[in-house]
PDB file of C-alpha atoms and ligand atoms in Angstrom:
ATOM      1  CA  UNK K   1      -8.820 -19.559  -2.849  1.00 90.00           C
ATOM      2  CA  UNK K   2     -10.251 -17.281  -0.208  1.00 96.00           C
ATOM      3  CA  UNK K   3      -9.741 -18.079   2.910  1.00 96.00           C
ATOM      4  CA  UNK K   4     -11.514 -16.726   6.216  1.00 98.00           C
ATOM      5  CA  UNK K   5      -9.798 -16.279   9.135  1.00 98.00           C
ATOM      6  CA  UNK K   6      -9.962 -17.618  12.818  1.00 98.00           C
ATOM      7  CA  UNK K   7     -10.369 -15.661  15.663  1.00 98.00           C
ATOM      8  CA  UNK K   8      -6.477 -16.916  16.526  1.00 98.00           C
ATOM      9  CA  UNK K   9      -5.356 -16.398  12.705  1.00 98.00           C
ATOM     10  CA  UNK K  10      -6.667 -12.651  13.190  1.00 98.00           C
ATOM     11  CA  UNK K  11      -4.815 -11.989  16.344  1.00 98.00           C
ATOM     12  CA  UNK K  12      -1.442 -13.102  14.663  1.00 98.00           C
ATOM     13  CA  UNK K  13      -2.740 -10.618  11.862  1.00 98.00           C
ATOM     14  CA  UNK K  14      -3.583  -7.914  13.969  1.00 98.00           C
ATOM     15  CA  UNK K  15      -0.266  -8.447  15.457  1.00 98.00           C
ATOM     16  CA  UNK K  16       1.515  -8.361  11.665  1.00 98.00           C
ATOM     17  CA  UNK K  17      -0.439  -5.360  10.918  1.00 98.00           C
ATOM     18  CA  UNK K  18       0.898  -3.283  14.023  1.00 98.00           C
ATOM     19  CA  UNK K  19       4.160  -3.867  13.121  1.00 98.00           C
ATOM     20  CA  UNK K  20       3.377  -2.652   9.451  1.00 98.00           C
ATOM     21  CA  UNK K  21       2.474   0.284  11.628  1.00 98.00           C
ATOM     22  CA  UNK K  22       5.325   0.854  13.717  1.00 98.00           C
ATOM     23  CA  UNK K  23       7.653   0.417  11.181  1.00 98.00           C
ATOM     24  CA  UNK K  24       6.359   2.917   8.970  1.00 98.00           C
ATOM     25  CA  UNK K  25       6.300   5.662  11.912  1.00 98.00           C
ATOM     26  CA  UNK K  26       9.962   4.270  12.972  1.00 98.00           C
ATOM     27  CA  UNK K  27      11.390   5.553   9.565  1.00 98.00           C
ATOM     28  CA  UNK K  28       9.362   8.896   9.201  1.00 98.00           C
ATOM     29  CA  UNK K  29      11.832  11.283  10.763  1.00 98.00           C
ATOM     30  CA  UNK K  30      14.513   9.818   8.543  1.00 98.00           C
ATOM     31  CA  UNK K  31      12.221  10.596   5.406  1.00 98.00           C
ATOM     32  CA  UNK K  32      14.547  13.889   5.163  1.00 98.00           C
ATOM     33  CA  UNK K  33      16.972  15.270   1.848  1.00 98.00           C
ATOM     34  CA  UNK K  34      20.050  13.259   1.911  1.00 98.00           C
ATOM     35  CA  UNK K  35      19.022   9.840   2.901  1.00 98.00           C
ATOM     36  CA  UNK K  36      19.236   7.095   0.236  1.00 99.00           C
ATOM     37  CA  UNK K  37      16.314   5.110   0.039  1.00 99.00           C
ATOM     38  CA  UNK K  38      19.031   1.983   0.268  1.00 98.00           C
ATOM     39  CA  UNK K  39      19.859   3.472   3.417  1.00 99.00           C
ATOM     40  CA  UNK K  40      15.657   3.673   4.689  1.00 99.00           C
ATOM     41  CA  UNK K  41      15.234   0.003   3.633  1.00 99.00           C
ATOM     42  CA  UNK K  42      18.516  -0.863   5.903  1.00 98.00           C
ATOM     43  CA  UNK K  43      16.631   0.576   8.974  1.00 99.00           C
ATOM     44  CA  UNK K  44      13.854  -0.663   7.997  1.00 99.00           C
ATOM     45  CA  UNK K  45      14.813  -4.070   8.036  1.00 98.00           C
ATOM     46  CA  UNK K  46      16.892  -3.618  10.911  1.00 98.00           C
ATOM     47  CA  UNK K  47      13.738  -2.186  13.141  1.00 98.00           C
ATOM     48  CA  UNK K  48      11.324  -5.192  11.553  1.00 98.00           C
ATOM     49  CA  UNK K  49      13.799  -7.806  12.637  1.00 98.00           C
ATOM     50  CA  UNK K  50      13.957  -6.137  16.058  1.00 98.00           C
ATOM     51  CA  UNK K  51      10.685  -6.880  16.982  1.00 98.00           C
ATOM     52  CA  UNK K  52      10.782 -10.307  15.830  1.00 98.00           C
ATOM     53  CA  UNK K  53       9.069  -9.855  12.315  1.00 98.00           C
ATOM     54  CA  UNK K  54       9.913 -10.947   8.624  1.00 98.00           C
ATOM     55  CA  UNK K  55      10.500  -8.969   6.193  1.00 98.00           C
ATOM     56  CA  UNK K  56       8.257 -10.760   3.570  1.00 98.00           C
ATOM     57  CA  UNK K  57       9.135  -8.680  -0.029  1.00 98.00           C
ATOM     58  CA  UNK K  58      12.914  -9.782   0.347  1.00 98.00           C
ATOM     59  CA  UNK K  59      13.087 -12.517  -1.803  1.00 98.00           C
ATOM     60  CA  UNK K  60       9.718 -12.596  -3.083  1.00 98.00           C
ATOM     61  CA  UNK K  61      10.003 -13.578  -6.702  1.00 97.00           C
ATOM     62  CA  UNK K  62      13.674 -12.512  -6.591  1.00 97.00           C
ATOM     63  CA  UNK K  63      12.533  -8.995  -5.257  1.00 98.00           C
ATOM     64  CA  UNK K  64      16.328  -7.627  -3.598  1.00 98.00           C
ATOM     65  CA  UNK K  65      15.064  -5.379  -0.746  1.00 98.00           C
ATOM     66  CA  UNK K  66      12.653  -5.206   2.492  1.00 99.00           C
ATOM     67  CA  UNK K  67      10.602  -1.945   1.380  1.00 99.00           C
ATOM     68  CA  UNK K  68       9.306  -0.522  -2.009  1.00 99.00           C
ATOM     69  CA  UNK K  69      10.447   2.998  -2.125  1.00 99.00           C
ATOM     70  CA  UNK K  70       8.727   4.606  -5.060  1.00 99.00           C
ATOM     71  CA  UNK K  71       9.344   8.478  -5.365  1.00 99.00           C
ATOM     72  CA  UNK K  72       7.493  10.734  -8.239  1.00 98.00           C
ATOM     73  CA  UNK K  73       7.129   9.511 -11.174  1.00 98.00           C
ATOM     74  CA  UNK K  74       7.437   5.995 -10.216  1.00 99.00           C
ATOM     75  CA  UNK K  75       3.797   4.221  -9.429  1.00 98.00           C
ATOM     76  CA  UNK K  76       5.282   1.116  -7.441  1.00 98.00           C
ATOM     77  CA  UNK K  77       8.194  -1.740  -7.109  1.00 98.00           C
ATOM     78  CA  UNK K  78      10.635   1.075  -6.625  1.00 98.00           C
ATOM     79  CA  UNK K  79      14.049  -0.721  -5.963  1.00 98.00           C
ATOM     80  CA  UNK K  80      15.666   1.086  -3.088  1.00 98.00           C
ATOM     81  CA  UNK K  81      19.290   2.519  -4.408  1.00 98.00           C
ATOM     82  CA  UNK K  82      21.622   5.014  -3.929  1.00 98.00           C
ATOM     83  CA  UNK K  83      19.360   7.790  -5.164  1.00 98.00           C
ATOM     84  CA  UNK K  84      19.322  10.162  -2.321  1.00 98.00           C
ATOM     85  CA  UNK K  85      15.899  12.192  -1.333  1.00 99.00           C
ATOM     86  CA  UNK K  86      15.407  15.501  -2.058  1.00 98.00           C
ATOM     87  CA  UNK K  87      13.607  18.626  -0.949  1.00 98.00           C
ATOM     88  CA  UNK K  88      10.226  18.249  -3.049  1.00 98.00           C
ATOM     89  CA  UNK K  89      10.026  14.815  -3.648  1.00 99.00           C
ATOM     90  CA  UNK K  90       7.311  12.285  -2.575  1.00 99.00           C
ATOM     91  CA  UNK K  91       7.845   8.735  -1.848  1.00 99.00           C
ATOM     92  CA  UNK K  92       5.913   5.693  -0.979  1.00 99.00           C
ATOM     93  CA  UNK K  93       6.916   3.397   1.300  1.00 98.00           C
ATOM     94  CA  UNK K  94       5.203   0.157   0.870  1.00 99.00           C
ATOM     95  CA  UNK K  95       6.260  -3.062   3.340  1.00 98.00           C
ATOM     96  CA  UNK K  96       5.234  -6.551   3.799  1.00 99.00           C
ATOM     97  CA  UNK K  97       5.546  -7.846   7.027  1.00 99.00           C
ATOM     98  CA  UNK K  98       5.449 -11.795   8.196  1.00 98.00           C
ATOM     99  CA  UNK K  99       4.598 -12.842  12.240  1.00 98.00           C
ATOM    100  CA  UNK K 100       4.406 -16.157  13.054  1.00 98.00           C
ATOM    101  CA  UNK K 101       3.410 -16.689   9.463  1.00 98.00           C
ATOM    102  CA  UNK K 102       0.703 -14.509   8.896  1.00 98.00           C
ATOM    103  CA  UNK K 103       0.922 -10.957   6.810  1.00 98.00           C
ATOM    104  CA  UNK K 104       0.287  -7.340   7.455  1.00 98.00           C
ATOM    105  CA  UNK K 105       0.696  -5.523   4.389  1.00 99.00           C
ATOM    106  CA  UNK K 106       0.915  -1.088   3.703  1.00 99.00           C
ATOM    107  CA  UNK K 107       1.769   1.382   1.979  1.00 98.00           C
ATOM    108  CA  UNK K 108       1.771   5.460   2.640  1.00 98.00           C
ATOM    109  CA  UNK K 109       3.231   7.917   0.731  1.00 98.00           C
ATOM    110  CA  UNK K 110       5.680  10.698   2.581  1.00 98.00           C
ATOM    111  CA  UNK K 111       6.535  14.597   1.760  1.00 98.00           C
ATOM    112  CA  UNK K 112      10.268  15.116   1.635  1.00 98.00           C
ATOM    113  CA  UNK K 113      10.746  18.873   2.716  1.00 98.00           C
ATOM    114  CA  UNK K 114       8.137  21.333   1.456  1.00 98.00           C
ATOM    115  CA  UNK K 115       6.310  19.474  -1.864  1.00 98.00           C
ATOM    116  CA  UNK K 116       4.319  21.297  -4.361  1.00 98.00           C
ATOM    117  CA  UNK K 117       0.513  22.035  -4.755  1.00 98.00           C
ATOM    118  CA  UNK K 118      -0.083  19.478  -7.199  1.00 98.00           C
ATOM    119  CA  UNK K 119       1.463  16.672  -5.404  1.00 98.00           C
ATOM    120  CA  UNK K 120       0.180  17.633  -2.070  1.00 98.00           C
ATOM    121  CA  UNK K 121      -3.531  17.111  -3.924  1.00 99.00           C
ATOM    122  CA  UNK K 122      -2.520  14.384  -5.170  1.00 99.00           C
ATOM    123  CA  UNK K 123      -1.422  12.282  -2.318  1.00 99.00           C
ATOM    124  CA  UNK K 124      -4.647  14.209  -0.401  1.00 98.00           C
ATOM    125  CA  UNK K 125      -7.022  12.547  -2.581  1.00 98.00           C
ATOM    126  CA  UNK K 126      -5.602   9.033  -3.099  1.00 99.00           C
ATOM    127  CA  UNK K 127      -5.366   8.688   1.050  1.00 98.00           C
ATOM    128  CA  UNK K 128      -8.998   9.780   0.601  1.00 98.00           C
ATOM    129  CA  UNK K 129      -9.666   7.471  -2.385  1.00 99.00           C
ATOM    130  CA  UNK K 130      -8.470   4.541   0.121  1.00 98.00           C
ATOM    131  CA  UNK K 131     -10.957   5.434   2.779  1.00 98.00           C
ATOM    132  CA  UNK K 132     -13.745   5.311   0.476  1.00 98.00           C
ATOM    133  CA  UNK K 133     -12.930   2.021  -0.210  1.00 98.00           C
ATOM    134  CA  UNK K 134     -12.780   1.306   3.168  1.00 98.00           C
ATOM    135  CA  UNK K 135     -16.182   2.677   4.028  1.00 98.00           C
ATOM    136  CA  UNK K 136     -17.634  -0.498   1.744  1.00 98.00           C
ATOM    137  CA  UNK K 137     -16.129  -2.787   3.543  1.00 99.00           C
ATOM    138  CA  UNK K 138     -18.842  -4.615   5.270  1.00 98.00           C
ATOM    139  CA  UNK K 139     -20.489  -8.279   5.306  1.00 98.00           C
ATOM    140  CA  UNK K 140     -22.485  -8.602   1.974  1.00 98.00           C
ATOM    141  CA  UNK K 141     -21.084  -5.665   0.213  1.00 98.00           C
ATOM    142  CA  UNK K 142     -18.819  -6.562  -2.531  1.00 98.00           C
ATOM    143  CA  UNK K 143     -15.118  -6.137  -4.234  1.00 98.00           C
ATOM    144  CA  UNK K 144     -16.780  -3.763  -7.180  1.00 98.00           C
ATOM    145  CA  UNK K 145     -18.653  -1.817  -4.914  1.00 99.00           C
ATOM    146  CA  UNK K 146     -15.186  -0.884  -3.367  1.00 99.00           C
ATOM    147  CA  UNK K 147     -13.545  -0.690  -6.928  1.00 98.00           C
ATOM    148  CA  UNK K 148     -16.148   1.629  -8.301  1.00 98.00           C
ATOM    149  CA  UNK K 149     -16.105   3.642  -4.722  1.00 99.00           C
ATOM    150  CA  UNK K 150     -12.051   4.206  -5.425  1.00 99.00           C
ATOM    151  CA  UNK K 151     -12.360   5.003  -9.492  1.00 98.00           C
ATOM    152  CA  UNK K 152     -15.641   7.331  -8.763  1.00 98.00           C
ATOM    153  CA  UNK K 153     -13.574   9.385  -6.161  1.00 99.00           C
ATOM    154  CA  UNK K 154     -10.428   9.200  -8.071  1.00 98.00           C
ATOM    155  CA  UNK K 155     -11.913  10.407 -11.271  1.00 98.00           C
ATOM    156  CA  UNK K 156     -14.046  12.838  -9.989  1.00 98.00           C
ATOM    157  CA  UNK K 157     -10.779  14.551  -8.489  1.00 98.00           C
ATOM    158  CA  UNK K 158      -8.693  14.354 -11.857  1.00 98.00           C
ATOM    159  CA  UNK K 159      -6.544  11.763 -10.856  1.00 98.00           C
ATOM    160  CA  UNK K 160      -5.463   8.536 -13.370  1.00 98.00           C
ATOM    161  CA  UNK K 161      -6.102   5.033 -11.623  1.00 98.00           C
ATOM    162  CA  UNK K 162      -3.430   2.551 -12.372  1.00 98.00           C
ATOM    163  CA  UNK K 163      -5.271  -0.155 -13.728  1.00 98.00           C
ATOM    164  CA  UNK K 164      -2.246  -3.120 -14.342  1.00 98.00           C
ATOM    165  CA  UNK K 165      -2.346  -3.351 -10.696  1.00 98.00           C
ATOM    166  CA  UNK K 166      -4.578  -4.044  -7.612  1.00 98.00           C
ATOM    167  CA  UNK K 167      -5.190  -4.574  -4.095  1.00 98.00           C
ATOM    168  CA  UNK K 168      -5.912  -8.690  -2.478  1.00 98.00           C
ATOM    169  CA  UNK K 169      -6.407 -10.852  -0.307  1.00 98.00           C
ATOM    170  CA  UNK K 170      -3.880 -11.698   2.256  1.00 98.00           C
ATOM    171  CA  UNK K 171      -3.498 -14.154   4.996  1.00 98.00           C
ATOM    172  CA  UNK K 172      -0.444 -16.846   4.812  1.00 98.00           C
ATOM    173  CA  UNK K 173       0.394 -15.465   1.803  1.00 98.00           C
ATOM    174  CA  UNK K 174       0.996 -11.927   0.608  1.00 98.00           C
ATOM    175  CA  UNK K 175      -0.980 -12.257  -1.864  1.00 98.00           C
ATOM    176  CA  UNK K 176      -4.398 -14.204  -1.934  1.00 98.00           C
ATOM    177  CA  UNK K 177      -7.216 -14.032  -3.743  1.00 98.00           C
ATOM    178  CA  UNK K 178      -9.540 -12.150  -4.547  1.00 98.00           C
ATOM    179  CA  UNK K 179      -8.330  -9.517  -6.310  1.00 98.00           C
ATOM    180  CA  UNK K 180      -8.935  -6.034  -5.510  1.00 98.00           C
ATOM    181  CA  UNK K 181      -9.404  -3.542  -8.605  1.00 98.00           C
ATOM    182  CA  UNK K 182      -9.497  -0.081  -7.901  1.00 98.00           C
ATOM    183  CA  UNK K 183     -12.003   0.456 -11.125  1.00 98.00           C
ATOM    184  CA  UNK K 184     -15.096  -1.274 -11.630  1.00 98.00           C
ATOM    185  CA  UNK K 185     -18.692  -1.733 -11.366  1.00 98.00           C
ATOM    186  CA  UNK K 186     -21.094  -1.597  -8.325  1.00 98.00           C
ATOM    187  CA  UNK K 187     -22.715  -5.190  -7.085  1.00 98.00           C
ATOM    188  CA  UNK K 188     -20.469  -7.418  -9.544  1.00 98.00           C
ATOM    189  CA  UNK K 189     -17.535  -9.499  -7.701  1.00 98.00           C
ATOM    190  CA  UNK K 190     -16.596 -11.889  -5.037  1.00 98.00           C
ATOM    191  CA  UNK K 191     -18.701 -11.264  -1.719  1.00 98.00           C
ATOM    192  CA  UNK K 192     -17.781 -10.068   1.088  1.00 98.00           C
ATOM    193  CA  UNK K 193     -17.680 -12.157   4.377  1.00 98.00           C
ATOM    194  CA  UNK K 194     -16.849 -11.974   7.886  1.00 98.00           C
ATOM    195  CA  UNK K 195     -13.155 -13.225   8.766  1.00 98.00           C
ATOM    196  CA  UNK K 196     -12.134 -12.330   4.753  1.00 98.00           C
ATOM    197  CA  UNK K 197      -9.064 -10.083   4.891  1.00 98.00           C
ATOM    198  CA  UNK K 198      -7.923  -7.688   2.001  1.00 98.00           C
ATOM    199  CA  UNK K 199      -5.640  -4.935   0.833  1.00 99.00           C
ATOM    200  CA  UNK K 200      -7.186  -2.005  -0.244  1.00 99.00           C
ATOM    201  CA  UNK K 201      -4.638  -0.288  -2.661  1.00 98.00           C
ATOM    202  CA  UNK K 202      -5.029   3.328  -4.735  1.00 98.00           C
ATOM    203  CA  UNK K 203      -2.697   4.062  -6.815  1.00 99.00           C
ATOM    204  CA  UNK K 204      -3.448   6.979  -9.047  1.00 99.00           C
ATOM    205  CA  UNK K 205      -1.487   9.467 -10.882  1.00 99.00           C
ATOM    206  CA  UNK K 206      -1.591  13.593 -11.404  1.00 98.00           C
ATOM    207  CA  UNK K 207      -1.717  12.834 -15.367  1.00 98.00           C
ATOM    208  CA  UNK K 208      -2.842  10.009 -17.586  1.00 98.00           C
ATOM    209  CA  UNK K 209      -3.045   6.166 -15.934  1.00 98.00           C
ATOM    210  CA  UNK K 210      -0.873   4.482 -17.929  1.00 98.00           C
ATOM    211  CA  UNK K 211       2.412   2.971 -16.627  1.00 98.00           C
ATOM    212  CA  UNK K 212       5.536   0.998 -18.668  1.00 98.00           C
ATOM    213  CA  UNK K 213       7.808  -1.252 -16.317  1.00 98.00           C
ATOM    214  CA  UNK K 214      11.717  -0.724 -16.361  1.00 98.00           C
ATOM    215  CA  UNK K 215      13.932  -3.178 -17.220  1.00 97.00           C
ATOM    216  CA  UNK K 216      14.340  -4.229 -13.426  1.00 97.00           C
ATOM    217  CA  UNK K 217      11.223  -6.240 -13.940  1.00 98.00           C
ATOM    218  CA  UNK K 218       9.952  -4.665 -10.817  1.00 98.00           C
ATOM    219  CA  UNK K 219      10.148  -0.880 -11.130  1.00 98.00           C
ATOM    220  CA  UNK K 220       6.216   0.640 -12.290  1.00 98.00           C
ATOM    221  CA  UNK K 221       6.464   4.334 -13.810  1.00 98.00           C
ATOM    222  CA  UNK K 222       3.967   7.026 -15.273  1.00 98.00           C
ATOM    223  CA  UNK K 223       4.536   7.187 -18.968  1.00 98.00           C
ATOM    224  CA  UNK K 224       3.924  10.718 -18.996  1.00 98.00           C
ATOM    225  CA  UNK K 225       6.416  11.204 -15.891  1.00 98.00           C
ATOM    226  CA  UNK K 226       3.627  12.669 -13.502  1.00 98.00           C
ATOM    227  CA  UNK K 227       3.682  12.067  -9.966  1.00 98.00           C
ATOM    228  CA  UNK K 228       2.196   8.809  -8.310  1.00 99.00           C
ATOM    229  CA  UNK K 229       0.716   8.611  -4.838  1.00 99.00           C
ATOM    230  CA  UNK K 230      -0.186   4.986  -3.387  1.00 99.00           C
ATOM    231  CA  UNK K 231      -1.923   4.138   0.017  1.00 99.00           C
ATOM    232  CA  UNK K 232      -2.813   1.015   1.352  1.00 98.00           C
ATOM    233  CA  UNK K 233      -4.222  -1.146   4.548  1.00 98.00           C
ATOM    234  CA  UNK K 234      -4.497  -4.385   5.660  1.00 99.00           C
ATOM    235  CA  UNK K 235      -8.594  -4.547   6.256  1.00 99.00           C
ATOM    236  CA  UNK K 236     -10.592  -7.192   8.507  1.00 99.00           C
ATOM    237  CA  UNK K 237     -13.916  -7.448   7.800  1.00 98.00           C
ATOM    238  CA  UNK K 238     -16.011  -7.843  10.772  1.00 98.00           C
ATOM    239  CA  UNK K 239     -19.702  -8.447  12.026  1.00 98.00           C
ATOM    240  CA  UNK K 240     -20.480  -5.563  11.464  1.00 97.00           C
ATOM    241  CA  UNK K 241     -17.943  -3.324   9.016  1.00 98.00           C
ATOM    242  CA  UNK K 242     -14.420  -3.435   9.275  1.00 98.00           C
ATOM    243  CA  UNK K 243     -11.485  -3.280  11.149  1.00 98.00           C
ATOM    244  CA  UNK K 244      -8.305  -1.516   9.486  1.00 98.00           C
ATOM    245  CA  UNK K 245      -5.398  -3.973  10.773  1.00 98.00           C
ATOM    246  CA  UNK K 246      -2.594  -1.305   9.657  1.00 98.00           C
ATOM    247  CA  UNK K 247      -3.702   1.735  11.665  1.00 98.00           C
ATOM    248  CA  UNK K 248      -1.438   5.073  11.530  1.00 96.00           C
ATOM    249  CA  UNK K 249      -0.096   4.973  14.888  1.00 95.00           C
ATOM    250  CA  UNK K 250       1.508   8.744  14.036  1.00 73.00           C
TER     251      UNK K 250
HETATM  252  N1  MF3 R 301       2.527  -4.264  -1.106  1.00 50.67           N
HETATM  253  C1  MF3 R 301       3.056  -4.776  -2.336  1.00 50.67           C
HETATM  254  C2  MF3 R 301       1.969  -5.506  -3.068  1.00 50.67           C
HETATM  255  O1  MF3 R 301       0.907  -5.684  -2.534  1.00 50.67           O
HETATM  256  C3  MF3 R 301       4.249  -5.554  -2.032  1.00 50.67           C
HETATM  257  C4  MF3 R 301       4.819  -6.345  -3.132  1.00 50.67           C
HETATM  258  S1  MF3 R 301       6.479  -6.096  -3.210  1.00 50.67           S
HETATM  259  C5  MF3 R 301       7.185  -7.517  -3.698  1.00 50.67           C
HETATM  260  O2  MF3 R 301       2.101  -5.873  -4.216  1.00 50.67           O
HETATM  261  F1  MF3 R 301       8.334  -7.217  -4.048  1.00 50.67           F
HETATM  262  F2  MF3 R 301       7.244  -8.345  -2.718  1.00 50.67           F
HETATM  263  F3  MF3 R 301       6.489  -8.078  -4.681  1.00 50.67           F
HETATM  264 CO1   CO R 302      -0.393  -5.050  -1.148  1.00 50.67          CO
END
């Protein structure tokens, strides 16, 4: 079901969504070598429960931890551990956040030290693939023409789009409907409306698109090992456009 959201319902968002946004700038200076991403989700969780907020992901499903932390090779689901960060990795940091029942919901994906060309283009043109996305979010558009906005940039820049996985509604719950491909085909798909709130969610690859889940059951990697960049916002749509509920406060 898609639901559409009161003007109270998107003040609790709004609310949800900032702390999605704090949080993330909260644990960029400890994106460093050395850290274990175990370690990130502990302050993480600590900082989120601070302010009052939920940390949805923990216990979603049986999912152990408060943030996603995916680094290279691996797409999404990354089960924070004791691997410890080092100079030339990426990693995405993807969080859920609950206020007062509502959801904010984002992921961004962080240099550690000095990274190389390849997966500074990389995580360039996914952030970029996002934003055109965004820019069809408007009243009357609808969920292809963003799909087909994110797979035209993507593969126009050499980069894979993970297809096993999309982007979706969100309210109450994490995850609502509709879903949000990032392939597909101008004009077809659920319309947009005013109130309607979504995820917008890239997540491409330097080499092929294809993925294989670990044995985890949560844990998405690149079957040919390439790097994986992933960027996501929590998006209002408005009168008008949109509104992006997860702004980078950075
Ligand atoms: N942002 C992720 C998503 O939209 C969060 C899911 S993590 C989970 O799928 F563990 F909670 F599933
Ligand atoms: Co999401």
């Amino acid at each position: 079901m898609i639901t559409i959201k009161s003007e109270r319902e998107i003040e609790l968002m709004r609310e949800a969504g900032m702390m999605v946004s704090r949080t993330h700038k909260y644990l960029k200076p400890f994106i460093k070598a050395g850290i274990t991403t175990k370690e990130l989700d502990k302050l993480a969780e600590e900082y989120i429960r601070s302010m009052g907020g939920v940390p949805t992901c923990k216990g979603y499903e049986g999912y152990p931890a408060t943030l996603c932390t995916s680094v290279n090779d691996t797409v999404v689901h990354g089960i924070p551990n004791n691997y410890k960060l080092k100079n030339g990795d990426i990693i995405t940091i993807d969080m859920v956040i609950g206020y007062k029942g509502y959801q904010g919901d984002a992921a961004w994906t962080y240099t550690v030290g000095e990274v190389d060309d390849d997966k500074k283009y990389l995580m360039e043109h996914t952030e970029k693939a996002l934003y055109e996305g965004v820019k069809q979010v408007k009243p009357g558009n609808r969920i292809g023409d963003i799909a087909n906005a994110v797979q035209t940039y993507a593969e126009s820049h050499n980069l894979g789009v993970v297809r096993e996985l999309c982007g979706h509604g969100i309210g109450q719950e994490m995850h609502e409907d509709p879903e949000v491909p990032n392939y597909g085909i101008k004009g077809v798909g659920t319309k947009l409306k005013e109130g309607m709130v979504i995820c917008i969610e890239p997540m491409l690859t330097f080499g092929r698109r294809f993925v294989y889940q670990l044995e985890d059951g949560w844990t998405v990697k690149t079957q040919d090992g390439s790097p994986a960049a992933h960027y996501e916002h929590t998006i209002l749509v408005t009168k008008d456009g949109c509104e992006i509920l997860t702004p980078r406060v950075d």
